[in-house]
PDB file of C-alpha atoms and ligand atoms in Angstrom:
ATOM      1  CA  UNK A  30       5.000  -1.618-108.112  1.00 51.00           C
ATOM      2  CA  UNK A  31       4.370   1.637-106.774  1.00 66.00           C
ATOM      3  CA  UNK A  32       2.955   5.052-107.777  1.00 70.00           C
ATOM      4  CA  UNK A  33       6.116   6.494-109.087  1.00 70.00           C
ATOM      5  CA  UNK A  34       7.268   3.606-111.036  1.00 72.00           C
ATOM      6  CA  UNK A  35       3.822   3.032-112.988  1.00 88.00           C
ATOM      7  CA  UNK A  36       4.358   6.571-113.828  1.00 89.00           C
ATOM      8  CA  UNK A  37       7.834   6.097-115.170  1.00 93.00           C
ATOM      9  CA  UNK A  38       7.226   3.033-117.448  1.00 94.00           C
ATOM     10  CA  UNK A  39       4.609   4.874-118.777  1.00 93.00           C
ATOM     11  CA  UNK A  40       6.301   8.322-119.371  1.00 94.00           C
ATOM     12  CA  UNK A  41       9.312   6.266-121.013  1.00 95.00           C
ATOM     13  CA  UNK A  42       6.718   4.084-123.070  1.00 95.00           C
ATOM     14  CA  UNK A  43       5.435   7.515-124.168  1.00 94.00           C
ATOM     15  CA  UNK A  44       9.098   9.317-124.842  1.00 96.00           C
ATOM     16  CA  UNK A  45      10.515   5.746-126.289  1.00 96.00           C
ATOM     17  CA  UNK A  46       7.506   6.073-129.128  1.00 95.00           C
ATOM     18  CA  UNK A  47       8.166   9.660-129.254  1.00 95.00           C
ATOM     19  CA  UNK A  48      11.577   9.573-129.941  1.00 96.00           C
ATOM     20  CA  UNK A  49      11.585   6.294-132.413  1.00 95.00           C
ATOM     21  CA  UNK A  50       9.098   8.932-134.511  1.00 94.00           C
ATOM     22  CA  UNK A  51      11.279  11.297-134.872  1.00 94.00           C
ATOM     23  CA  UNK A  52      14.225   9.200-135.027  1.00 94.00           C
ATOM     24  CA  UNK A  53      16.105  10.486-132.271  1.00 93.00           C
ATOM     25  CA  UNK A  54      18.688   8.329-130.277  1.00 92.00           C
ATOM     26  CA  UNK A  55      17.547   6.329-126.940  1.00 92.00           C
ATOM     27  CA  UNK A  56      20.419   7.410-124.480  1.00 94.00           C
ATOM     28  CA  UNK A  57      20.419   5.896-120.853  1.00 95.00           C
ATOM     29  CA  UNK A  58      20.715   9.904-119.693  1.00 95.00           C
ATOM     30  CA  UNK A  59      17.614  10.904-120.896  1.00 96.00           C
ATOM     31  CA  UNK A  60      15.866   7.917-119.556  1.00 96.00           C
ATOM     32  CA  UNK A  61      17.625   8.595-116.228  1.00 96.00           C
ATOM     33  CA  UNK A  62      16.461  11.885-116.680  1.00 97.00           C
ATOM     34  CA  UNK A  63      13.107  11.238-117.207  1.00 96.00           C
ATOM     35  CA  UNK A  64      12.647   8.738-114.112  1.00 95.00           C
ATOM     36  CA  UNK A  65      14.129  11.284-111.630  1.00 96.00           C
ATOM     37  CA  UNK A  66      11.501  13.865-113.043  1.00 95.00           C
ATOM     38  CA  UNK A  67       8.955  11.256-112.343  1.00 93.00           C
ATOM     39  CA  UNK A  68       9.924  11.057-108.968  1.00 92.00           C
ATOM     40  CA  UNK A  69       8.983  14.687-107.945  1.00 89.00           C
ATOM     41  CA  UNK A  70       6.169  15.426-107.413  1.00 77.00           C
ATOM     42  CA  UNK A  71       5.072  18.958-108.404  1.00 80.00           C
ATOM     43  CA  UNK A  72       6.621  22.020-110.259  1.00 85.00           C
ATOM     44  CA  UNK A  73      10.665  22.465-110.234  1.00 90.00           C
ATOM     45  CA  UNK A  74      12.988  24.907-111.955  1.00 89.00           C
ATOM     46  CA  UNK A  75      16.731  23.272-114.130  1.00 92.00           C
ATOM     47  CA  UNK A  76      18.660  24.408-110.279  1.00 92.00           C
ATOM     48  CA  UNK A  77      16.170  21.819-108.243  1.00 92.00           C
ATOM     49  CA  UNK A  78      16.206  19.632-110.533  1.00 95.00           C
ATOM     50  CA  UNK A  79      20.296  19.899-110.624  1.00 95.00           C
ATOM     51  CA  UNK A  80      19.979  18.781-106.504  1.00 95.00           C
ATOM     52  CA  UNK A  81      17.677  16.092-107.182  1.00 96.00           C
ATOM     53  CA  UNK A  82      19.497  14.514-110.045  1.00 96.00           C
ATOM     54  CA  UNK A  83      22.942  14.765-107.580  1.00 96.00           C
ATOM     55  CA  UNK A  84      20.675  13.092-105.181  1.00 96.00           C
ATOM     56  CA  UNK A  85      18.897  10.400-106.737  1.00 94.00           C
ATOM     57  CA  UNK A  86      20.165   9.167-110.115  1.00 93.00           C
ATOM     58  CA  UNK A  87      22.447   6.539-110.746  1.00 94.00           C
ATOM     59  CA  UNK A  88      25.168   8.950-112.727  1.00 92.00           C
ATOM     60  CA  UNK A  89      25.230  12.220-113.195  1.00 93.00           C
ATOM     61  CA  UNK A  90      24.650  14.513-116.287  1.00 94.00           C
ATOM     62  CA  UNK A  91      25.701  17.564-117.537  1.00 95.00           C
ATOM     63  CA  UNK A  92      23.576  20.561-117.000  1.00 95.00           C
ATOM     64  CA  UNK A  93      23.579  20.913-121.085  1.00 96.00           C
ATOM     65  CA  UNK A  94      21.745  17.363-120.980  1.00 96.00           C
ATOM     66  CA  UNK A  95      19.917  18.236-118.483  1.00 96.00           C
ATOM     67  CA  UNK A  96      18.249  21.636-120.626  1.00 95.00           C
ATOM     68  CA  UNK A  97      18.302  19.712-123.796  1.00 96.00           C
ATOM     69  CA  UNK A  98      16.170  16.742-122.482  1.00 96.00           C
ATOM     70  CA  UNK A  99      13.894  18.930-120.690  1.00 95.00           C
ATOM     71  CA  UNK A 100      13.454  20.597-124.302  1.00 95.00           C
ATOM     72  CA  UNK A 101      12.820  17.177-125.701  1.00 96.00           C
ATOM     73  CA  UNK A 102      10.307  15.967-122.869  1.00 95.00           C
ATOM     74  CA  UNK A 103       8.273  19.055-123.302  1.00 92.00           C
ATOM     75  CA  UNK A 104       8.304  18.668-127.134  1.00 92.00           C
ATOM     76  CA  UNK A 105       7.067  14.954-126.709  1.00 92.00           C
ATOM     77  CA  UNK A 106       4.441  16.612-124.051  1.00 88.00           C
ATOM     78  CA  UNK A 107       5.720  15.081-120.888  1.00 92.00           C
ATOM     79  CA  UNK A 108       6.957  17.890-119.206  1.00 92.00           C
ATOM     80  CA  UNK A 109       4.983  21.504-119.193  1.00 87.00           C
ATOM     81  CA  UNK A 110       6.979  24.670-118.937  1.00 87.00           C
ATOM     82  CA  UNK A 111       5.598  27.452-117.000  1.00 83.00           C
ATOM     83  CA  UNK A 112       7.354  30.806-118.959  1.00 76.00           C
ATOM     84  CA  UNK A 113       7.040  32.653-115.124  1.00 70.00           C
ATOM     85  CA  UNK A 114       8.764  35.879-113.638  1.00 59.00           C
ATOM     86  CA  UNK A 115      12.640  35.034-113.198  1.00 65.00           C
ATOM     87  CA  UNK A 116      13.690  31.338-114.362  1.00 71.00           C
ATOM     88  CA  UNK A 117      11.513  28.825-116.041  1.00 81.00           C
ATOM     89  CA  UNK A 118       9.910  26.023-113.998  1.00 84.00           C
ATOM     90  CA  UNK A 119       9.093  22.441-115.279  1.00 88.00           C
ATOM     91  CA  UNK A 120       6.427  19.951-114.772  1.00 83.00           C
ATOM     92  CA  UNK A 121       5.839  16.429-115.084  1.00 84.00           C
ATOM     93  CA  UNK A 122       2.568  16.130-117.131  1.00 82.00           C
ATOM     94  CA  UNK A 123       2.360  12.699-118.223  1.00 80.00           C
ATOM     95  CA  UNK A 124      -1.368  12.584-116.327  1.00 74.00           C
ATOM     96  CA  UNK A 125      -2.173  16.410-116.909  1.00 72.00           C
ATOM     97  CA  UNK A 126      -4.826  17.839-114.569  1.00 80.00           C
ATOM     98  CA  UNK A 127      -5.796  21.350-113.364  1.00 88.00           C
ATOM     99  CA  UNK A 128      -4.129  23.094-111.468  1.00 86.00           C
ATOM    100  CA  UNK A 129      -3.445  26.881-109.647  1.00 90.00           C
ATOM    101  CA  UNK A 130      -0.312  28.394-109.569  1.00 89.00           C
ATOM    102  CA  UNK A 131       1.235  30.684-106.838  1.00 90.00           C
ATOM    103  CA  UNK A 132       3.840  33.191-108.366  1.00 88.00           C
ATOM    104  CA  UNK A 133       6.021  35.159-106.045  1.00 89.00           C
ATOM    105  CA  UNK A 134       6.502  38.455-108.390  1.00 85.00           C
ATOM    106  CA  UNK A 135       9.647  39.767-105.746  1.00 87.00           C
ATOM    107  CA  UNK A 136      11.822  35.884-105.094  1.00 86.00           C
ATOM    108  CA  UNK A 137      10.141  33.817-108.375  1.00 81.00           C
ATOM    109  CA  UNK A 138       9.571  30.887-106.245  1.00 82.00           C
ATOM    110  CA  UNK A 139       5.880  28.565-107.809  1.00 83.00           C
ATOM    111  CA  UNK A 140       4.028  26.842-105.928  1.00 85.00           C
ATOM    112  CA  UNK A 141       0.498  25.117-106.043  1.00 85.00           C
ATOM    113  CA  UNK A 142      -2.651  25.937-104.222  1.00 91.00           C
ATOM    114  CA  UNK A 143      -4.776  23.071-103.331  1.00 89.00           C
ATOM    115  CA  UNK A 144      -8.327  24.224-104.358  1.00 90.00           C
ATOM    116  CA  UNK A 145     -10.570  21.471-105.702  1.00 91.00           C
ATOM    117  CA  UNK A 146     -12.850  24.103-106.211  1.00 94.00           C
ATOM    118  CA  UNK A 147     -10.914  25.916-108.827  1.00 93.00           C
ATOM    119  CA  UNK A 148      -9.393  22.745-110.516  1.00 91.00           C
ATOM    120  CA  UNK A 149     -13.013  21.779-111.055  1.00 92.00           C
ATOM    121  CA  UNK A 150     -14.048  24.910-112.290  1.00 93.00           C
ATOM    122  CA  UNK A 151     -10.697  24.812-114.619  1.00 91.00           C
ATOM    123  CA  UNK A 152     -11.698  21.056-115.503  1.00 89.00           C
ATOM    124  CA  UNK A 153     -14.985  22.341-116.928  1.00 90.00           C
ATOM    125  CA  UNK A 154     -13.592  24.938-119.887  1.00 90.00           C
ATOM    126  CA  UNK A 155     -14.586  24.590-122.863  1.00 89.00           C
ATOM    127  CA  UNK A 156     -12.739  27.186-125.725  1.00 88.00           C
ATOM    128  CA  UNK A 157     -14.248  27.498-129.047  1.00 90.00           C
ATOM    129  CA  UNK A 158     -11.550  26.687-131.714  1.00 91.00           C
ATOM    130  CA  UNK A 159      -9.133  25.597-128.793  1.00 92.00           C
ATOM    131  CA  UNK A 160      -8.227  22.386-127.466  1.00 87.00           C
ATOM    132  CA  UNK A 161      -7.399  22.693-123.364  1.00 86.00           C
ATOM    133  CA  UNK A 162      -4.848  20.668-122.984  1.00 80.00           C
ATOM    134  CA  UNK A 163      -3.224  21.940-119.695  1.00 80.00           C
ATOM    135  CA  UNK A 164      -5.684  24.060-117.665  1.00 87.00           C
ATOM    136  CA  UNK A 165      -3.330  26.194-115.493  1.00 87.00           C
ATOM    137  CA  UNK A 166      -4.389  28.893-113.656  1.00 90.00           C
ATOM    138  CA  UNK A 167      -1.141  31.576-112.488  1.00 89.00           C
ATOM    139  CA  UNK A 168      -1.693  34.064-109.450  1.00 92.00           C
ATOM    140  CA  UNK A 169       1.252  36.353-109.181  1.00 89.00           C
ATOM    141  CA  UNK A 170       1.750  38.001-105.397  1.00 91.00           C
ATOM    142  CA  UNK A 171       4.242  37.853-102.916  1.00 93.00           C
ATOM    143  CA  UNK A 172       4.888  34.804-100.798  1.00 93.00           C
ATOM    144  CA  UNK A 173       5.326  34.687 -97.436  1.00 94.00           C
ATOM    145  CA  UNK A 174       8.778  35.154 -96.678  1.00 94.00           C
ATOM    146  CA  UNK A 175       8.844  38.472 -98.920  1.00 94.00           C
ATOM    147  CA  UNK A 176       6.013  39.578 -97.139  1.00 94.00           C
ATOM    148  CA  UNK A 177       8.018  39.290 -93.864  1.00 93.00           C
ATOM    149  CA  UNK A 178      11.368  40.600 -95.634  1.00 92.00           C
ATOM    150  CA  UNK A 179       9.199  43.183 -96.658  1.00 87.00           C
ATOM    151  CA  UNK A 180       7.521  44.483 -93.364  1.00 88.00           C
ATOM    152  CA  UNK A 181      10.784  44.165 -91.916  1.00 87.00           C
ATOM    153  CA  UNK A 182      12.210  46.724 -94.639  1.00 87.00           C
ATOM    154  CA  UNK A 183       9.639  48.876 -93.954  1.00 87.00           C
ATOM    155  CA  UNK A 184       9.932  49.236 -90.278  1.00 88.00           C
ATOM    156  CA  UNK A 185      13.808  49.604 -90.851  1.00 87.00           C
ATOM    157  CA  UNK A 186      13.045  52.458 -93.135  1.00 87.00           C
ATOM    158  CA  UNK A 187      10.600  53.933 -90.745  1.00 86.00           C
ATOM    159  CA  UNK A 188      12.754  54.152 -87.640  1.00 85.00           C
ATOM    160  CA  UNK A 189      15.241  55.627 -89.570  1.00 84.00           C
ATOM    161  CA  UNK A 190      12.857  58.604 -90.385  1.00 82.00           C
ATOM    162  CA  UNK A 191      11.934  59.144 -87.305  1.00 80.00           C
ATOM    163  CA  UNK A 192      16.084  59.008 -85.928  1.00 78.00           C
ATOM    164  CA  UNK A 193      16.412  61.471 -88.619  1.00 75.00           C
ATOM    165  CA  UNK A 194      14.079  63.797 -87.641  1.00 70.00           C
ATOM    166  CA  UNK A 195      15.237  64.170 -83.907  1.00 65.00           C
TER     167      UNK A 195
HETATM  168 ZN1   ZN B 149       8.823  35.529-102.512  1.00 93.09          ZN
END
């Protein structure tokens, strides 16, 4: 058995007990839902995970389904939402661990930054009257490609000055 699949019979052990709690219906969608998450590996927003689900599930849901289960994994804790600049992204967390966001404040897109350093530092928090759960860390910026999009602006705007001023 590999990675992926350990990781789905446990996140459906997990959302199978959550659900039979709370006496909420076992549908093949949500399950299907839940292994495709499990297959990708780090943060994704409802659009991605639109293009994976047309690409690797056995039927296809409704984009309804698909917010309303992603509402019911993160209520049973097996998905984390990150509340970010434009659209909401979504995280497997069945095995949480630290981790650093990158935020790009101009496009929205996430993405992590490998530093063990940080995640160790993260690891070690300790609140008083809080329980850490999920130590994220966000940096908001601009990625790479705005960066670009932006010099490129500028120099537009800049030899348009200088055509003006002749
Ligand atoms: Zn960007």
């Amino acid at each position: 058995m590999s990675e992926k699949t350990d990781l789905y019979s446990l996140a459906a052990q997990r959302l199978t007990e959550y659900m039979k709690g709370k006496n909420i219906r076992k549908t093949p969608e949500r399950f299907e839902i839940l292994r495709v998450i499990c297959q990708i590996s780090g943060i994704f927003s409802i659009d991605e995970l639109q293009v994976y689900m047309e690409k690797n599930a056995k039927f296809q849901v409704s984009r309804v389904t698909l917010f309303n289960t992603l509402k019911l994994l993160e209520d049973a804790t097996l998905v984390i939402k990150h509340t970010l600049a434009r659209a909401a992204h979504y995280e497997c967390c069945i095995t949480p661990h630290p981790m650093v966001c990158l935020v790009c404040q101009k496009c929205g897109t996430v993405r992590k930054l490998e530093s063990s350093k940080i995640e160790n530092w993260l690891s070690e928090q300790k609140c008083k009257q809080f329980v850490i759960t999920q130590p994220v860390l966000y940096f908001h910026g601009l990625c790479r490609s705005c960066i670009v999009k932006n010099s490129i602006r500028k120099r537009q705007a800049n030899k348009n000055k200088k055509i003006q001023k002749k």
